Structures are given as structure tokens and as C-alpha cells.
PDB file of C-alpha atoms in Angstrom:
ATOM      1  CA  UNK P   1     263.188  37.443 151.036  1.00  0.00           C
ATOM      2  CA  UNK P   2     265.630  36.775 153.880  1.00  0.00           C
ATOM      3  CA  UNK P   3     264.783  34.350 156.653  1.00  0.00           C
ATOM      4  CA  UNK P   4     265.709  34.280 160.327  1.00  0.00           C
ATOM      5  CA  UNK P   5     265.940  30.492 160.080  1.00  0.00           C
ATOM      6  CA  UNK P   6     269.594  30.987 159.154  1.00  0.00           C
ATOM      7  CA  UNK P   7     270.120  32.013 162.790  1.00  0.00           C
ATOM      8  CA  UNK P   8     268.325  28.996 164.250  1.00  0.00           C
ATOM      9  CA  UNK P   9     271.513  27.085 165.111  1.00  0.00           C
ATOM     10  CA  UNK P  10     272.938  30.169 166.800  1.00  0.00           C
ATOM     11  CA  UNK P  11     269.708  30.687 168.793  1.00  0.00           C
ATOM     12  CA  UNK P  12     269.696  27.029 169.895  1.00  0.00           C
ATOM     13  CA  UNK P  13     273.278  27.381 171.072  1.00  0.00           C
ATOM     14  CA  UNK P  14     272.407  30.525 173.046  1.00  0.00           C
ATOM     15  CA  UNK P  15     269.395  28.815 174.657  1.00  0.00           C
ATOM     16  CA  UNK P  16     271.586  25.842 175.579  1.00  0.00           C
ATOM     17  CA  UNK P  17     274.166  28.139 177.173  1.00  0.00           C
ATOM     18  CA  UNK P  18     271.437  29.946 179.101  1.00  0.00           C
ATOM     19  CA  UNK P  19     270.012  26.571 180.209  1.00  0.00           C
ATOM     20  CA  UNK P  20     273.470  25.600 181.512  1.00  0.00           C
ATOM     21  CA  UNK P  21     273.705  28.933 183.336  1.00  0.00           C
ATOM     22  CA  UNK P  22     270.257  28.507 184.950  1.00  0.00           C
ATOM     23  CA  UNK P  23     270.786  24.887 185.975  1.00  0.00           C
ATOM     24  CA  UNK P  24     274.470  24.770 186.905  1.00  0.00           C
ATOM     25  CA  UNK P  25     275.036  28.262 188.322  1.00  0.00           C
ATOM     26  CA  UNK P  26     271.585  29.005 189.802  1.00  0.00           C
ATOM     27  CA  UNK P  27     270.477  25.422 190.520  1.00  0.00           C
ATOM     28  CA  UNK P  28     267.140  25.604 188.707  1.00  0.00           C
ATOM     29  CA  UNK P  29     265.389  22.380 187.738  1.00  0.00           C
ATOM     30  CA  UNK P  30     264.806  22.857 184.001  1.00  0.00           C
ATOM     31  CA  UNK P  31     264.641  19.687 181.916  1.00  0.00           C
ATOM     32  CA  UNK P  32     267.246  19.584 179.115  1.00  0.00           C
ATOM     33  CA  UNK P  33     264.507  19.026 176.518  1.00  0.00           C
ATOM     34  CA  UNK P  34     262.584  22.139 177.613  1.00  0.00           C
ATOM     35  CA  UNK P  35     263.151  25.310 175.630  1.00  0.00           C
ATOM     36  CA  UNK P  36     262.454  28.948 176.266  1.00  0.00           C
ATOM     37  CA  UNK P  37     262.707  32.379 174.783  1.00  0.00           C
ATOM     38  CA  UNK P  38     265.875  34.263 175.552  1.00  0.00           C
ATOM     39  CA  UNK P  39     263.728  36.952 177.220  1.00  0.00           C
ATOM     40  CA  UNK P  40     261.922  34.538 179.588  1.00  0.00           C
ATOM     41  CA  UNK P  41     262.508  35.423 183.234  1.00  0.00           C
ATOM     42  CA  UNK P  42     263.054  32.706 185.816  1.00  0.00           C
ATOM     43  CA  UNK P  43     263.113  33.762 189.488  1.00  0.00           C
ATOM     44  CA  UNK P  44     266.703  34.150 190.685  1.00  0.00           C
ATOM     45  CA  UNK P  45     265.704  35.173 194.224  1.00  0.00           C
ATOM     46  CA  UNK P  46     264.712  31.557 194.952  1.00  0.00           C
ATOM     47  CA  UNK P  47     266.108  29.683 191.919  1.00  0.00           C
ATOM     48  CA  UNK P  48     265.870  26.195 193.448  1.00  0.00           C
ATOM     49  CA  UNK P  49     262.090  26.691 193.482  1.00  0.00           C
ATOM     50  CA  UNK P  50     261.825  26.820 189.667  1.00  0.00           C
ATOM     51  CA  UNK P  51     260.890  23.478 188.044  1.00  0.00           C
ATOM     52  CA  UNK P  52     260.166  23.104 184.303  1.00  0.00           C
ATOM     53  CA  UNK P  53     259.259  19.714 182.805  1.00  0.00           C
ATOM     54  CA  UNK P  54     260.346  17.927 179.646  1.00  0.00           C
ATOM     55  CA  UNK P  55     259.340  19.208 176.211  1.00  0.00           C
ATOM     56  CA  UNK P  56     257.892  22.445 177.601  1.00  0.00           C
ATOM     57  CA  UNK P  57     258.156  25.817 175.868  1.00  0.00           C
ATOM     58  CA  UNK P  58     258.260  29.122 177.747  1.00  0.00           C
ATOM     59  CA  UNK P  59     257.589  32.059 175.389  1.00  0.00           C
ATOM     60  CA  UNK P  60     258.978  35.581 175.463  1.00  0.00           C
ATOM     61  CA  UNK P  61     258.658  37.864 178.504  1.00  0.00           C
ATOM     62  CA  UNK P  62     257.168  35.120 180.707  1.00  0.00           C
ATOM     63  CA  UNK P  63     257.896  35.560 184.428  1.00  0.00           C
ATOM     64  CA  UNK P  64     258.063  32.387 186.533  1.00  0.00           C
ATOM     65  CA  UNK P  65     258.181  33.369 190.196  1.00  0.00           C
ATOM     66  CA  UNK P  66     259.134  31.258 193.194  1.00  0.00           C
ATOM     67  CA  UNK P  67     259.116  33.984 195.839  1.00  0.00           C
ATOM     68  CA  UNK P  68     256.827  36.736 197.091  1.00  0.00           C
ATOM     69  CA  UNK P  69     258.820  39.405 198.888  1.00  0.00           C
ATOM     70  CA  UNK P  70     255.776  41.134 200.418  1.00  0.00           C
ATOM     71  CA  UNK P  71     254.629  37.997 202.227  1.00  0.00           C
ATOM     72  CA  UNK P  72     258.079  36.493 202.783  1.00  0.00           C
ATOM     73  CA  UNK P  73     257.170  33.366 200.802  1.00  0.00           C
ATOM     74  CA  UNK P  74     259.656  31.073 199.086  1.00  0.00           C
ATOM     75  CA  UNK P  75     257.680  28.352 197.297  1.00  0.00           C
ATOM     76  CA  UNK P  76     258.393  25.797 194.584  1.00  0.00           C
ATOM     77  CA  UNK P  77     256.709  26.566 191.258  1.00  0.00           C
ATOM     78  CA  UNK P  78     256.165  23.553 188.993  1.00  0.00           C
ATOM     79  CA  UNK P  79     255.463  23.492 185.269  1.00  0.00           C
ATOM     80  CA  UNK P  80     254.695  20.015 183.948  1.00  0.00           C
ATOM     81  CA  UNK P  81     255.898  18.286 180.830  1.00  0.00           C
ATOM     82  CA  UNK P  82     254.708  19.166 177.322  1.00  0.00           C
ATOM     83  CA  UNK P  83     253.328  22.558 178.318  1.00  0.00           C
ATOM     84  CA  UNK P  84     253.199  25.849 176.452  1.00  0.00           C
ATOM     85  CA  UNK P  85     253.465  29.036 178.498  1.00  0.00           C
ATOM     86  CA  UNK P  86     252.310  31.977 176.350  1.00  0.00           C
ATOM     87  CA  UNK P  87     254.046  35.307 175.945  1.00  0.00           C
ATOM     88  CA  UNK P  88     253.988  37.788 178.814  1.00  0.00           C
ATOM     89  CA  UNK P  89     252.322  35.381 181.221  1.00  0.00           C
ATOM     90  CA  UNK P  90     253.102  35.448 184.934  1.00  0.00           C
ATOM     91  CA  UNK P  91     253.210  32.260 186.991  1.00  0.00           C
ATOM     92  CA  UNK P  92     252.962  33.124 190.688  1.00  0.00           C
ATOM     93  CA  UNK P  93     254.980  31.371 193.420  1.00  0.00           C
ATOM     94  CA  UNK P  94     253.841  27.938 194.590  1.00  0.00           C
ATOM     95  CA  UNK P  95     251.729  27.211 191.502  1.00  0.00           C
ATOM     96  CA  UNK P  96     251.607  23.753 189.919  1.00  0.00           C
ATOM     97  CA  UNK P  97     250.817  23.572 186.216  1.00  0.00           C
ATOM     98  CA  UNK P  98     249.947  20.001 185.252  1.00  0.00           C
ATOM     99  CA  UNK P  99     251.316  18.052 182.303  1.00  0.00           C
ATOM    100  CA  UNK P 100     250.194  18.930 178.769  1.00  0.00           C
ATOM    101  CA  UNK P 101     248.744  22.365 179.584  1.00  0.00           C
ATOM    102  CA  UNK P 102     248.555  25.605 177.649  1.00  0.00           C
ATOM    103  CA  UNK P 103     248.705  28.976 179.366  1.00  0.00           C
ATOM    104  CA  UNK P 104     247.409  31.678 177.014  1.00  0.00           C
ATOM    105  CA  UNK P 105     249.456  34.802 176.404  1.00  0.00           C
ATOM    106  CA  UNK P 106     249.174  37.507 179.026  1.00  0.00           C
ATOM    107  CA  UNK P 107     247.666  35.213 181.662  1.00  0.00           C
ATOM    108  CA  UNK P 108     248.282  35.675 185.366  1.00  0.00           C
ATOM    109  CA  UNK P 109     248.237  32.183 186.909  1.00  0.00           C
ATOM    110  CA  UNK P 110     247.136  32.449 190.548  1.00  0.00           C
ATOM    111  CA  UNK P 111     245.857  28.889 191.108  1.00  0.00           C
ATOM    112  CA  UNK P 112     247.040  25.387 190.231  1.00  0.00           C
ATOM    113  CA  UNK P 113     246.193  24.187 186.707  1.00  0.00           C
ATOM    114  CA  UNK P 114     244.987  20.583 186.273  1.00  0.00           C
ATOM    115  CA  UNK P 115     246.676  18.421 183.604  1.00  0.00           C
ATOM    116  CA  UNK P 116     245.521  18.690 179.972  1.00  0.00           C
ATOM    117  CA  UNK P 117     243.887  22.116 180.379  1.00  0.00           C
ATOM    118  CA  UNK P 118     243.972  25.522 178.721  1.00  0.00           C
ATOM    119  CA  UNK P 119     243.899  28.570 180.975  1.00  0.00           C
ATOM    120  CA  UNK P 120     243.605  32.247 180.072  1.00  0.00           C
ATOM    121  CA  UNK P 121     242.968  35.617 181.639  1.00  0.00           C
ATOM    122  CA  UNK P 122     243.718  37.640 184.750  1.00  0.00           C
ATOM    123  CA  UNK P 123     243.336  35.710 186.946  1.00  0.00           C
ATOM    124  CA  UNK P 124     243.734  32.682 184.696  1.00  0.00           C
ATOM    125  CA  UNK P 125     240.684  30.432 184.499  1.00  0.00           C
ATOM    126  CA  UNK P 126     240.188  27.105 182.789  1.00  0.00           C
ATOM    127  CA  UNK P 127     238.660  27.577 179.352  1.00  0.00           C
ATOM    128  CA  UNK P 128     239.047  24.013 178.103  1.00  0.00           C
ATOM    129  CA  UNK P 129     239.896  20.616 179.597  1.00  0.00           C
ATOM    130  CA  UNK P 130     240.947  17.186 178.305  1.00  0.00           C
ATOM    131  CA  UNK P 131     243.013  18.605 175.458  1.00  0.00           C
ATOM    132  CA  UNK P 132     245.585  16.615 173.504  1.00  0.00           C
ATOM    133  CA  UNK P 133     248.967  18.179 172.921  1.00  0.00           C
ATOM    134  CA  UNK P 134     252.346  16.936 171.821  1.00  0.00           C
ATOM    135  CA  UNK P 135     255.817  18.271 172.525  1.00  0.00           C
ATOM    136  CA  UNK P 136     256.004  21.937 173.548  1.00  0.00           C
ATOM    137  CA  UNK P 137     252.240  22.124 174.053  1.00  0.00           C
ATOM    138  CA  UNK P 138     251.471  22.001 170.353  1.00  0.00           C
ATOM    139  CA  UNK P 139     248.050  20.609 169.453  1.00  0.00           C
ATOM    140  CA  UNK P 140     248.354  17.136 167.946  1.00  0.00           C
ATOM    141  CA  UNK P 141     246.362  18.201 164.877  1.00  0.00           C
ATOM    142  CA  UNK P 142     248.272  21.485 164.373  1.00  0.00           C
ATOM    143  CA  UNK P 143     249.401  22.049 160.835  1.00  0.00           C
ATOM    144  CA  UNK P 144     246.650  19.858 159.410  1.00  0.00           C
ATOM    145  CA  UNK P 145     243.715  21.382 157.549  1.00  0.00           C
ATOM    146  CA  UNK P 146     240.717  21.887 159.795  1.00  0.00           C
ATOM    147  CA  UNK P 147     237.651  19.711 159.320  1.00  0.00           C
ATOM    148  CA  UNK P 148     235.711  22.664 157.928  1.00  0.00           C
ATOM    149  CA  UNK P 149     238.465  23.542 155.433  1.00  0.00           C
ATOM    150  CA  UNK P 150     238.354  20.001 154.031  1.00  0.00           C
ATOM    151  CA  UNK P 151     234.652  20.330 153.296  1.00  0.00           C
ATOM    152  CA  UNK P 152     235.021  23.765 151.694  1.00  0.00           C
ATOM    153  CA  UNK P 153     237.028  22.397 148.765  1.00  0.00           C
TER     154      UNK P 153
END
């Protein structure tokens, strides 16, 4: 069976080029160690208001907004370090997402998110606090057999 992993180097190069475009041309503040899907949308109406921390992953079709045309707002939107922003989420202008957070897929983030939290829903609410994640918002015990699976053997 064929694998898309053969294209991984090409994808990384494309993401790096897009990062250069966002940071050098548009002036966005995206850490070089952050990564994102090629379909992620960063607000180009107020690009200097977009801030993404180190070792953060922004999944596909995420919209990170820094302006609200209806209210004439231009606000800085901050995403901390080691976060995971799930697919098709929307981060509204002026929101601060703390370090080591997870935003579940499809969430609409309307309020600030405290560090080390998981939020989900529309509007996003905290569903868990004091979590431990590593780079890109991955749980520290991810990839290890669960406690229950070890006892089932």
C-alpha cells in the first residue's frame, strides 16, 4: 500500500514557505517551530494581530481572526506555546489561548482560555483543566497503551 509519508519533506517545505510568506510579507508573529495545515486561515485584514507560540499546531480549516468588521475592532489574538487547535475551529479576535491548551475540532472560541486546558463546543467551554501536553499539544502519554489495556492482557 502506498503512503503519503513520501511527500512529508515536500509538505514541510511548503509549510516553511508559507510561514515565510505570513511572517515576512504580512508581518504575522508565528514562531518558527509552530506548524500548521496548508488550509489554515490566518487573518490578513489585521495580520500584525496574529500571534502563534512555539511548538503549536493549527489543524486544517482553522480560522484565526484578529479583526471584526461589523464592530470595527482590530485586536491581537494570541495562541500560546505547545497548543493544538483542532480542525475547523474559529478563534475570534482579541482572544488569548494560554500555553499547553487543546481546542477541540469545530470549536468557536469566544472567551480567553486559561493555560493547560481543553475547550470544546460553540461557544467553547472548558471541559478539562490541568492537563499535561508536550510539543504540538500532544498528550504526554499518547502512543502508550492505556492503563486499562495493560490490565486486559
